[in-house]
Tab-separated table of C-alpha atoms in Angstrom:
chain	number	residue	atom	x	y	z
Y	1	MET	CA	135.839	89.720	-105.850
Y	2	ILE	CA	133.516	90.961	-103.109
Y	3	LYS	CA	134.714	88.241	-100.766
Y	4	LYS	CA	138.349	89.146	-101.418
Y	5	LEU	CA	137.684	92.822	-100.750
Y	6	HIS	CA	135.695	91.963	-97.636
Y	7	PHE	CA	138.571	89.805	-96.362
Y	8	GLY	CA	141.107	92.484	-97.254
Y	9	LYS	CA	139.368	94.940	-94.952
Y	10	ARG	CA	140.197	92.682	-92.071
Y	11	THR	CA	143.928	92.465	-92.678
Y	12	ILE	CA	146.243	93.827	-90.028
Y	13	ARG	CA	147.620	96.309	-92.561
Y	14	VAL	CA	144.176	97.855	-93.127
Y	15	GLN	CA	143.326	97.736	-89.432
Y	16	LEU	CA	146.549	99.486	-88.435
Y	17	THR	CA	146.054	102.192	-91.067
Y	18	THR	CA	142.404	102.664	-90.107
Y	19	TRP	CA	143.162	102.943	-86.415
Y	20	TYR	CA	146.022	105.325	-87.161
Y	21	ILE	CA	143.745	107.590	-89.222
Y	22	LEU	CA	140.978	107.478	-86.602
Y	23	LEU	CA	143.400	108.293	-83.803
Y	24	LEU	CA	144.934	111.125	-85.798
Y	25	ALA	CA	141.473	112.453	-86.719
Y	26	CYS	CA	140.415	112.513	-83.066
Y	27	THR	CA	143.676	114.187	-82.098
Y	28	LEU	CA	143.318	116.809	-84.832
Y	29	MET	CA	139.712	117.494	-83.893
Y	30	LEU	CA	140.603	118.006	-80.244
Y	31	PHE	CA	143.641	120.135	-81.063
Y	32	SER	CA	141.752	122.203	-83.655
Y	33	SER	CA	138.870	122.814	-81.248
Y	34	TYR	CA	141.307	123.821	-78.548
Y	35	LEU	CA	143.186	126.104	-80.957
Y	36	TYR	CA	139.927	127.708	-82.172
Y	37	VAL	CA	138.681	128.403	-78.649
Y	38	VAL	CA	142.070	129.695	-77.483
Y	39	LEU	CA	142.381	132.035	-80.497
Y	40	GLU	CA	138.877	133.415	-80.022
Y	41	HIS	CA	139.442	134.019	-76.320
Y	42	SER	CA	142.822	135.591	-77.033
Y	43	LEU	CA	141.325	138.019	-79.592
Y	44	LEU	CA	138.516	138.917	-77.218
Y	45	ARG	CA	141.009	139.466	-74.429
Y	46	GLN	CA	143.060	141.808	-76.662
Y	47	LEU	CA	139.879	143.634	-77.672
Y	48	ASN	CA	138.843	144.012	-74.040
Y	49	THR	CA	142.244	145.398	-73.174
Y	50	THR	CA	142.040	147.902	-76.047
Y	51	LEU	CA	138.569	149.061	-74.961
Y	52	GLN	CA	139.617	149.431	-71.339
Y	53	VAL	CA	142.769	151.415	-72.251
Y	54	THR	CA	140.686	153.642	-74.531
Y	55	ALA	CA	138.179	154.239	-71.730
Y	56	THR	CA	140.978	155.214	-69.349
Y	57	GLN	CA	142.447	157.678	-71.854
Y	58	THR	CA	139.015	159.087	-72.624
Y	59	LEU	CA	138.173	159.624	-68.956
Y	60	SER	CA	141.194	161.866	-68.635
Y	61	ASN	CA	139.796	164.062	-71.436
Y	62	LEU	CA	136.356	164.702	-69.906
Y	63	ILE	CA	135.173	168.124	-68.681
Y	64	ASN	CA	132.035	169.300	-66.945
Y	65	LYS	CA	129.845	171.214	-69.397
Y	66	ASP	CA	126.466	172.615	-68.330
Y	67	GLY	CA	126.342	170.257	-65.368
Y	68	HIS	CA	127.122	167.086	-67.248
Y	69	PRO	CA	130.349	165.504	-68.577
Y	70	ALA	CA	131.555	166.183	-72.122
Y	71	PHE	CA	134.689	165.612	-74.201
Y	72	HIS	CA	137.271	168.396	-74.024
Y	73	ILE	CA	138.282	169.420	-77.532
Y	74	THR	CA	141.978	170.149	-77.899
Y	75	GLU	CA	144.536	169.517	-80.608
Y	76	GLU	CA	145.953	166.643	-78.605
Y	77	SER	CA	142.492	165.169	-77.955
Y	78	GLN	CA	141.513	165.523	-81.603
Y	79	ALA	CA	144.633	163.610	-82.688
Y	80	MET	CA	143.842	160.875	-80.168
Y	81	THR	CA	140.198	160.808	-81.292
Y	82	GLU	CA	141.220	160.416	-84.924
Y	83	GLN	CA	143.448	157.458	-83.977
Y	84	PHE	CA	140.513	155.836	-82.164
Y	85	VAL	CA	138.185	156.434	-85.106
Y	86	GLN	CA	140.677	155.009	-87.599
Y	87	ALA	CA	141.017	151.927	-85.350
Y	88	GLY	CA	137.226	151.470	-85.577
Y	89	ILE	CA	136.544	152.511	-81.996
Y	90	ALA	CA	133.391	154.418	-81.087
Y	91	VAL	CA	132.897	156.315	-77.814
Y	92	ARG	CA	129.778	157.929	-76.350
Y	93	LEU	CA	128.311	159.309	-73.164
Y	94	ILE	CA	124.759	158.109	-72.368
Y	95	ASP	CA	122.515	158.754	-69.399
Y	96	GLN	CA	120.145	156.436	-67.592
Y	97	GLN	CA	117.276	157.423	-69.892
Y	98	GLY	CA	119.207	156.536	-73.038
Y	99	HIS	CA	120.010	160.080	-74.132
Y	100	ILE	CA	123.393	160.427	-75.838
Y	101	TRP	CA	125.192	163.524	-74.611
Y	102	ASP	CA	128.407	163.343	-76.572
Y	103	GLY	CA	130.550	160.944	-78.598
Y	104	PHE	CA	132.835	160.344	-81.519
Y	105	GLY	CA	133.278	157.632	-84.117
Y	106	SER	CA	130.342	155.503	-85.312
Y	107	TYR	CA	128.620	155.683	-81.930
Y	108	SER	CA	125.195	156.207	-83.489
Y	109	ALA	CA	125.356	152.697	-85.009
Y	110	ILE	CA	125.643	151.128	-81.568
Y	111	PRO	CA	122.289	149.883	-80.276
Y	112	ILE	CA	120.939	151.755	-77.245
Y	113	LEU	CA	121.218	149.659	-74.096
Y	114	ILE	CA	121.475	150.960	-70.564
Y	115	PRO	CA	123.983	148.797	-68.682
Y	116	GLN	CA	123.330	147.570	-65.160
Y	117	LYS	CA	126.949	147.323	-64.042
Y	118	LYS	CA	130.490	148.074	-65.066
Y	119	GLY	CA	131.993	145.682	-67.562
Y	120	TYR	CA	131.684	144.262	-71.053
Y	121	LEU	CA	128.613	143.600	-73.212
Y	122	ASP	CA	128.066	142.223	-76.704
Y	123	LEU	CA	125.484	144.163	-78.690
Y	124	SER	CA	124.087	143.309	-82.079
Y	125	SER	CA	122.741	145.544	-84.833
Y	126	PRO	CA	121.644	144.687	-88.366
Y	127	GLU	CA	124.971	145.924	-89.684
Y	128	LYS	CA	127.507	144.860	-87.045
Y	129	ASN	CA	128.146	143.104	-83.774
Y	130	TRP	CA	129.816	145.235	-81.105
Y	131	ARG	CA	131.924	144.654	-78.055
Y	132	VAL	CA	131.117	147.416	-75.552
Y	133	TYR	CA	132.960	148.415	-72.381
Y	134	ASN	CA	130.767	150.299	-69.875
Y	135	GLN	CA	132.264	152.676	-67.302
Y	136	PRO	CA	129.931	154.563	-64.876
Y	137	ILE	CA	130.660	158.275	-64.200
Y	138	GLN	CA	129.256	160.164	-61.207
Y	139	THR	CA	128.191	163.694	-62.216
Y	140	SER	CA	128.334	166.755	-59.991
Y	141	LYS	CA	124.562	166.630	-59.712
Y	142	GLY	CA	124.673	163.106	-58.321
Y	143	TYR	CA	123.297	161.028	-61.173
Y	144	ILE	CA	125.091	158.350	-63.217
Y	145	VAL	CA	126.318	158.770	-66.775
Y	146	TRP	CA	127.800	155.835	-68.670
Y	147	LEU	CA	130.935	156.033	-70.753
Y	148	GLN	CA	130.616	153.382	-73.477
Y	149	VAL	CA	133.625	152.402	-75.571
Y	150	ALA	CA	132.786	150.010	-78.428
Y	151	GLU	CA	134.548	148.234	-81.258
Y	152	SER	CA	133.228	145.926	-83.938
Y	153	LEU	CA	133.568	142.192	-83.394
Y	154	GLU	CA	133.964	141.591	-87.120
Y	155	PRO	CA	137.810	141.295	-87.018
Y	156	VAL	CA	137.467	138.640	-84.308
Y	157	TYR	CA	134.843	136.767	-86.288
Y	158	LYS	CA	136.867	137.005	-89.487
Y	159	ALA	CA	140.012	135.687	-87.810
Y	160	SER	CA	138.063	132.814	-86.222
Y	161	LYS	CA	136.328	132.021	-89.501
Y	162	HIS	CA	139.636	132.069	-91.349
Y	163	LEU	CA	141.097	129.587	-88.871
Y	164	PHE	CA	137.981	127.434	-89.141
Y	165	ASP	CA	138.209	127.427	-92.957
Y	166	LEU	CA	141.874	126.407	-92.762
Y	167	ILE	CA	140.971	123.558	-90.405
Y	168	ILE	CA	138.121	122.349	-92.632
Y	169	LEU	CA	140.267	122.503	-95.771
Y	170	GLY	CA	143.420	121.069	-94.184
Y	171	PHE	CA	141.730	118.320	-92.176
Y	172	PRO	CA	141.070	115.948	-95.124
Y	173	LEU	CA	144.473	116.727	-96.649
Y	174	VAL	CA	146.271	115.910	-93.408
Y	175	LEU	CA	144.260	112.703	-93.002
Y	176	LEU	CA	145.006	111.707	-96.601
Y	177	ILE	CA	148.731	112.248	-96.129
Y	178	ALA	CA	148.608	110.467	-92.768
Y	179	GLY	CA	146.686	107.565	-94.307
Y	180	LEU	CA	149.224	107.144	-97.093
Y	181	GLY	CA	152.050	107.400	-94.562
Y	182	GLY	CA	150.329	104.913	-92.261
Y	183	TRP	CA	149.798	102.494	-95.134
Y	184	PHE	CA	153.455	102.804	-96.110
Y	185	LEU	CA	154.644	102.254	-92.535
Y	186	ALA	CA	152.239	99.328	-92.061
Y	187	ASN	CA	153.533	97.746	-95.278
Y	188	ARG	CA	157.104	98.228	-94.160
Y	189	ALA	CA	156.394	96.760	-90.724
Y	190	LEU	CA	154.329	93.811	-91.998
Y	191	ASN	CA	156.388	92.837	-95.046
Y	192	PRO	CA	158.673	90.624	-92.901
Y	193	ILE	CA	155.581	88.863	-91.548
Y	194	GLN	CA	154.369	88.302	-95.105
Y	195	GLN	CA	157.748	86.770	-95.933
Y	196	ILE	CA	157.437	84.520	-92.881
Y	197	ILE	CA	153.948	83.447	-94.038
Y	198	SER	CA	155.209	82.684	-97.548
Y	199	LYS	CA	158.075	80.563	-96.244
Y	200	ALA	CA	155.873	78.824	-93.692
Y	201	GLN	CA	153.359	77.892	-96.400
Y	202	ARG	CA	156.102	76.054	-98.302
Y	203	ILE	CA	156.844	73.857	-95.289
Y	204	SER	CA	154.988	70.543	-95.173
Y	205	ALA	CA	155.259	67.185	-93.441
Y	206	SER	CA	157.334	65.908	-96.356
Y	207	ASN	CA	159.614	68.961	-96.388
Y	208	PHE	CA	160.648	69.910	-92.888
Y	209	THR	CA	164.160	71.027	-93.845
Y	210	GLN	CA	163.203	74.614	-94.720
Y	211	ARG	CA	163.338	77.332	-92.072
Y	212	ILE	CA	162.259	80.961	-91.881
Y	213	ASP	CA	165.910	82.034	-91.467
Y	214	TYR	CA	164.985	85.650	-90.704
Y	215	LYS	CA	167.820	88.122	-91.320
Y	216	GLY	CA	166.198	91.265	-89.923
Y	217	PRO	CA	166.738	93.067	-86.614
Y	218	PRO	CA	166.069	91.208	-83.342
Y	219	ASP	CA	162.689	92.862	-82.762
Y	220	GLU	CA	159.294	91.234	-82.158
Y	221	VAL	CA	159.179	89.902	-85.726
Y	222	GLY	CA	162.701	88.535	-85.399
Y	223	ARG	CA	161.831	86.785	-82.140
Y	224	LEU	CA	158.679	85.377	-83.755
Y	225	ALA	CA	160.706	83.982	-86.663
Y	226	LYS	CA	163.251	82.388	-84.330
Y	227	THR	CA	160.451	80.892	-82.230
Y	228	ILE	CA	158.870	79.390	-85.351
Y	229	ASP	CA	162.243	77.959	-86.423
Y	230	LYS	CA	162.705	76.361	-83.008
Y	231	MET	CA	159.184	74.956	-83.180
Y	232	LEU	CA	159.935	73.537	-86.626
Y	233	ASP	CA	163.081	71.919	-85.239
Y	234	ARG	CA	160.996	70.210	-82.573
Y	235	LEU	CA	158.365	69.170	-85.106
Y	236	GLU	CA	161.003	67.820	-87.480
Y	237	PHE	CA	162.533	65.809	-84.659
Y	238	ALA	CA	159.089	64.497	-83.645
Y	239	PHE	CA	158.149	63.570	-87.240
Y	240	GLU	CA	161.497	61.899	-87.796
Y	241	HIS	CA	161.121	60.052	-84.513
Y	242	GLU	CA	157.643	58.830	-85.481
Y	243	ARG	CA	158.768	57.796	-88.971
Y	244	ARG	CA	161.667	55.874	-87.498
Y	245	PHE	CA	159.388	54.291	-84.907
Y	246	THR	CA	156.875	53.280	-87.576
Y	247	ALA	CA	159.597	51.744	-89.741
Y	248	ASP	CA	161.134	49.917	-86.769
Y	249	ALA	CA	157.757	48.660	-85.560
Y	250	ALA	CA	156.881	47.415	-89.034
Y	251	HIS	CA	160.227	45.653	-89.263
Y	252	GLU	CA	159.880	44.073	-85.825
Y	253	LEU	CA	156.353	42.886	-86.557
Y	254	ARG	CA	157.253	41.594	-90.008
Y	255	THR	CA	160.091	39.385	-88.756
Y	256	PRO	CA	158.034	37.012	-86.543
Y	257	LEU	CA	155.203	37.013	-89.057
Y	258	THR	CA	157.640	36.001	-91.798
Y	259	VAL	CA	159.009	33.248	-89.575
Y	260	ILE	CA	155.487	32.010	-88.810
Y	261	LYS	CA	154.484	32.036	-92.463
Y	262	GLY	CA	157.719	30.321	-93.495
Y	263	ARG	CA	157.386	27.607	-90.848
Y	264	ILE	CA	153.787	26.964	-91.852
Y	265	GLY	CA	154.706	26.800	-95.536
Y	266	VAL	CA	157.563	24.375	-94.918
Y	267	THR	CA	155.401	22.202	-92.662
Y	268	LEU	CA	152.595	22.023	-95.214
Y	269	SER	CA	154.941	21.218	-98.081
Y	270	ARG	CA	154.803	17.508	-97.194
Y	271	ILE	CA	153.384	15.142	-94.668
Y	272	ARG	CA	155.181	15.307	-91.309
Y	273	THR	CA	155.421	13.057	-88.335
Y	274	PRO	CA	153.567	14.038	-85.132
Y	275	GLU	CA	156.907	14.887	-83.527
Y	276	GLU	CA	157.765	17.289	-86.356
Y	277	TYR	CA	154.327	18.937	-86.121
Y	278	GLU	CA	154.845	19.353	-82.396
Y	279	ILE	CA	158.262	21.018	-82.918
Y	280	THR	CA	156.743	23.341	-85.524
Y	281	LEU	CA	153.902	24.330	-83.194
Y	282	GLN	CA	156.357	25.022	-80.400
Y	283	ASP	CA	158.346	27.325	-82.722
Y	284	LEU	CA	155.152	29.059	-83.770
Y	285	GLU	CA	154.214	29.516	-80.121
Y	286	LYS	CA	157.570	31.194	-79.457
Y	287	GLU	CA	157.070	33.612	-82.340
Y	288	ALA	CA	153.484	34.311	-81.201
Y	289	ASP	CA	154.792	35.025	-77.702
Y	290	ARG	CA	157.315	37.386	-79.236
Y	291	LEU	CA	154.515	39.209	-81.089
Y	292	ILE	CA	152.488	39.470	-77.884
Y	293	ARG	CA	155.467	40.881	-75.973
Y	294	LEU	CA	156.139	43.359	-78.759
Y	295	THR	CA	152.557	44.641	-79.002
Y	296	ASN	CA	152.178	44.794	-75.226
Y	297	GLY	CA	155.443	46.706	-74.970
Y	298	LEU	CA	154.345	49.178	-77.659
Y	299	LEU	CA	150.978	49.797	-75.999
Y	300	PHE	CA	152.579	50.220	-72.588
Y	301	LEU	CA	155.185	52.614	-73.980
Y	302	ALA	CA	152.501	54.622	-75.776
Y	303	ARG	CA	150.565	55.052	-72.520
Y	304	LEU	CA	153.719	56.140	-70.741
Y	305	GLU	CA	154.642	58.681	-73.406
Y	306	LEU	CA	151.138	60.153	-73.210
Y	307	ARG	CA	151.744	60.594	-69.470
Y	308	GLN	CA	148.601	58.598	-68.684
Y	309	ILE	CA	149.379	58.136	-65.023
Y	310	GLN	CA	146.743	59.459	-62.656
Y	311	PRO	CA	147.564	60.994	-59.259
Y	312	SER	CA	145.420	58.270	-57.693
Y	313	PHE	CA	147.959	55.693	-58.970
Y	314	LEU	CA	150.722	57.306	-56.900
Y	315	GLN	CA	151.217	56.092	-53.386
Y	316	PRO	CA	154.018	55.766	-50.852
Y	317	VAL	CA	156.277	52.899	-51.915
Y	318	ASP	CA	158.811	51.183	-49.641
Y	319	LEU	CA	161.682	50.506	-52.043
Y	320	THR	CA	163.518	48.497	-49.405
Y	321	ASN	CA	160.833	45.819	-49.435
Y	322	LEU	CA	160.140	46.120	-53.170
Y	323	LEU	CA	163.772	45.689	-54.224
Y	324	GLY	CA	164.314	42.885	-51.717
Y	325	ALA	CA	161.334	40.992	-53.107
Y	326	LEU	CA	162.559	41.420	-56.695
Y	327	VAL	CA	166.035	40.145	-55.818
Y	328	GLU	CA	164.513	37.156	-54.086
Y	329	GLN	CA	162.329	36.505	-57.154
Y	330	LEU	CA	165.311	36.593	-59.519
Y	331	GLU	CA	167.672	34.473	-57.413
Y	332	PRO	CA	166.576	31.165	-59.042
Y	333	LEU	CA	167.312	32.652	-62.487
Y	334	SER	CA	170.750	33.897	-61.425
Y	335	ALA	CA	171.566	30.570	-59.777
Y	336	SER	CA	170.690	28.642	-62.947
Y	337	LYS	CA	173.337	30.375	-65.083
Y	338	PRO	CA	175.165	30.564	-62.530
Y	339	ILE	CA	175.576	34.297	-61.711
Y	340	ILE	CA	176.161	35.857	-58.290
Y	341	LEU	CA	173.375	38.306	-57.424
Y	342	LYS	CA	174.337	40.672	-54.595
Y	343	GLU	CA	172.288	43.354	-52.886
Y	344	THR	CA	173.047	46.294	-50.595
Y	345	ILE	CA	169.763	48.010	-49.788
Y	346	ALA	CA	169.406	50.683	-47.120
Y	347	LYS	CA	166.405	50.654	-44.826
Y	348	ASN	CA	163.395	52.997	-44.977
Y	349	LEU	CA	163.713	53.937	-48.657
Y	350	TRP	CA	160.398	55.638	-49.374
Y	351	ILE	CA	159.279	57.321	-52.582
Y	352	LEU	CA	155.942	58.398	-54.042
Y	353	GLY	CA	155.186	56.232	-57.073
Y	354	ASN	CA	153.256	53.436	-58.705
Y	355	PRO	CA	154.329	49.988	-57.460
Y	356	ASP	CA	153.433	48.198	-60.719
Y	357	TYR	CA	155.385	50.639	-62.888
Y	358	LEU	CA	158.357	50.571	-60.528
Y	359	THR	CA	158.343	46.761	-60.526
Y	360	SER	CA	158.425	46.796	-64.339
Y	361	LEU	CA	161.270	49.344	-64.257
Y	362	PHE	CA	163.528	47.361	-61.899
Y	363	LEU	CA	162.697	43.987	-63.505
Y	364	ASN	CA	163.743	45.379	-66.902
Y	365	LEU	CA	167.086	46.601	-65.556
Y	366	LEU	CA	167.809	43.487	-63.491
Y	367	ASP	CA	166.706	41.127	-66.264
Y	368	ASN	CA	169.009	42.892	-68.748
Y	369	ALA	CA	171.919	42.641	-66.303
Y	370	LEU	CA	171.357	38.901	-65.853
Y	371	LYS	CA	170.892	38.247	-69.582
Y	372	TYR	CA	174.120	39.915	-70.681
Y	373	THR	CA	176.383	38.711	-67.865
Y	374	GLN	CA	178.424	35.568	-68.553
Y	375	GLU	CA	178.542	32.511	-66.305
Y	376	GLY	CA	180.454	33.122	-63.108
Y	377	GLY	CA	179.887	36.859	-63.287
Y	378	GLN	CA	177.988	38.948	-60.799
Y	379	VAL	CA	175.208	41.538	-60.654
Y	380	ILE	CA	175.229	44.029	-57.778
Y	381	LEU	CA	172.167	46.014	-56.680
Y	382	GLU	CA	172.775	48.974	-54.374
Y	383	ALA	CA	170.190	51.409	-52.994
Y	384	GLN	CA	171.056	54.431	-50.854
Y	385	GLN	CA	169.502	57.806	-50.062
Y	386	ASP	CA	170.425	61.338	-49.081
Y	387	GLU	CA	168.340	64.349	-48.056
Y	388	GLU	CA	166.806	64.877	-51.499
Y	389	GLN	CA	166.750	61.615	-53.457
Y	390	VAL	CA	167.101	57.855	-53.545
Y	391	LYS	CA	169.872	56.403	-55.702
Y	392	ILE	CA	169.660	52.839	-57.057
Y	393	THR	CA	172.537	51.355	-59.047
Y	394	ILE	CA	172.544	48.037	-60.919
Y	395	GLN	CA	176.052	46.965	-61.889
Y	396	ASP	CA	177.047	43.892	-63.866
Y	397	THR	CA	180.353	42.339	-64.972
Y	398	GLY	CA	179.290	41.655	-68.545
Y	399	LEU	CA	181.075	42.465	-71.769
Y	400	GLY	CA	180.086	46.128	-71.587
Y	401	ILE	CA	178.772	48.469	-74.285
Y	402	GLU	CA	180.781	50.606	-76.684
Y	403	ALA	CA	180.604	54.348	-76.039
Y	404	LYS	CA	179.080	55.029	-79.468
Y	405	HIS	CA	175.942	53.093	-78.495
Y	406	LEU	CA	175.296	54.786	-75.137
Y	407	PRO	CA	173.480	57.955	-76.427
Y	408	TYR	CA	170.929	55.759	-78.240
Y	409	LEU	CA	170.512	53.046	-75.659
Y	410	PHE	CA	167.117	54.293	-74.411
Y	411	GLU	CA	165.582	54.641	-77.883
Y	412	ARG	CA	162.865	52.254	-78.978
Y	413	PHE	CA	164.043	49.148	-80.873
Y	414	TYR	CA	167.679	50.127	-80.526
Y	415	ARG	CA	169.926	47.087	-80.093
Y	416	VAL	CA	173.645	46.965	-79.513
Y	417	GLU	CA	173.900	43.520	-81.133
Y	418	GLU	CA	171.013	42.317	-83.258
Y	419	ALA	CA	171.839	38.624	-83.093
Y	420	ARG	CA	172.426	38.580	-79.351
Y	421	SER	CA	169.141	40.405	-78.718
Y	422	ARG	CA	167.179	37.882	-80.718
Y	423	GLN	CA	168.815	35.003	-78.881
Y	424	THR	CA	167.762	36.507	-75.542
Y	425	GLY	CA	164.232	37.154	-76.774
Y	426	GLY	CA	164.393	40.936	-76.474
Y	427	VAL	CA	162.335	43.285	-78.628
Y	428	GLY	CA	164.323	46.487	-77.975
Y	429	LEU	CA	161.698	48.210	-75.801
Y	430	GLY	CA	162.794	47.417	-72.244
Y	431	LEU	CA	165.166	50.335	-71.695
Y	432	ALA	CA	162.818	52.769	-73.469
Y	433	ILE	CA	160.031	51.703	-71.099
Y	434	ALA	CA	162.373	52.021	-68.099
Y	435	GLN	CA	163.341	55.535	-69.174
Y	436	GLU	CA	159.706	56.652	-69.521
Y	437	ILE	CA	158.713	55.177	-66.138
Y	438	CYS	CA	161.643	57.005	-64.555
Y	439	ARG	CA	160.565	60.311	-66.107
Y	440	LEU	CA	156.980	59.813	-64.961
Y	441	HIS	CA	158.255	59.566	-61.402
Y	442	GLY	CA	160.321	62.738	-61.757
Y	443	GLY	CA	163.594	60.824	-61.776
Y	444	LYS	CA	166.629	60.354	-63.997
Y	445	LEU	CA	168.146	57.186	-65.484
Y	446	THR	CA	171.782	57.130	-66.645
Y	447	VAL	CA	174.139	54.482	-67.957
Y	448	ASP	CA	177.896	54.063	-67.791
Y	449	SER	CA	179.733	51.207	-69.486
Y	450	GLN	CA	183.214	50.085	-70.474
Y	451	ILE	CA	184.178	47.203	-72.714
Y	452	ASN	CA	185.109	44.010	-70.780
Y	453	GLN	CA	184.405	45.770	-67.460
Y	454	GLY	CA	180.628	45.760	-67.337
Y	455	THR	CA	177.719	48.208	-67.308
Y	456	THR	CA	176.189	50.307	-64.525
Y	457	PHE	CA	172.677	51.767	-64.619
Y	458	SER	CA	172.027	54.557	-62.078
Y	459	LEU	CA	168.508	55.578	-61.164
Y	460	PHE	CA	167.728	58.748	-59.178
Y	461	LEU	CA	164.222	59.196	-57.711
Y	462	PRO	CA	162.845	62.005	-55.499
Y	463	ARG	CA	162.759	60.972	-51.875
Y	464	THR	CA	159.634	60.895	-49.712
Y	465	ARG	CA	159.792	61.187	-45.947
Y	466	ASN	CA	159.265	58.083	-43.867
Y	467	PHE	CA	155.747	56.824	-43.232
């Protein structure tokens, strides 16, 4: 249970909610602090304005009495004084020695302090804290008397404390509501991902037909679901390809082994003459050669598909000489059938490639053309180039291939005619190997064929400048 709770704390849902609450808490703290400071300064500014206005009005009501200033008592001044007193304002006149000459309101509760300059002071007494405005007055005798206008700071403190209490009480409530809202929003945002996880967990190597099939809006989650579906399509194709390859390879390996076992069983069933033993051994040798060709072809194809070709294997290759040598090598085979082997090869055909791989590629294509062309037919090899690429075509006048077979012609073990392929000794890997070699060299291999008119293989390879 502890492990589950510990793991749950690390879910994206919890992390999003936690970060949301922390961010909101920091924002509220900053905003509340700013609001508290602004309110306090605003109240102090209003209080300062009130004190200064009161001082201005009071100055206009001063008279000179016995050589020093005093408040002039009139009906109008008494009404104004009562308003000041009711507002909690205290006013007094004090000299440099601290003697109070006159005043009204609770001026006696204000601590005695002789100011040094005009302006505002905060004074504290056991009962109250005061905000005092000090205004110097020059008497007729030349000495300074201070007009002090004061008001209690308690309303400011109470308003600030009230705001602080509201912040303290509302802060947890706001965070609680925000946390619940964040959890709800995180659930709503992550529920599609949970559905994707549930569907993905039901997909296995034996059940690749299921897809996420997301029906929501085309947002990030929707794009993720579509990406996963496309990945599953590729994986399904790869698994199906490997299963088909495994089944085909097992079938191809089983056939010669069955023949070998059958021939051995028949031979051992009774005593044979030396000539019969020799014929049997020759047949066994043919099947063993077929097994060797098959395994070598599979290993070679596997290396090609893994792209195990190092840059050091690539070198400038003169296709003019290479193709000419291959045609010369195959002329005895074509003459024995007999088949006319023609060539039209341009000069200075250079590409960057691996000579051994390229030899295997062209031998596969030329050998196929010679195998499936009847007596008296012809095979034509043409090689030309333009500014970007070298084009090699191998055209024969054989029976041709039906259009339905062309899309699968470069697949492993695919045969157009099973019986004919076995008669020619093929294992169904030649064109697949040719296709992979072409891709390794950055080229493209295509085929075009028509029944009773022959087949043409076209190979396009990137051109390299002359050396």
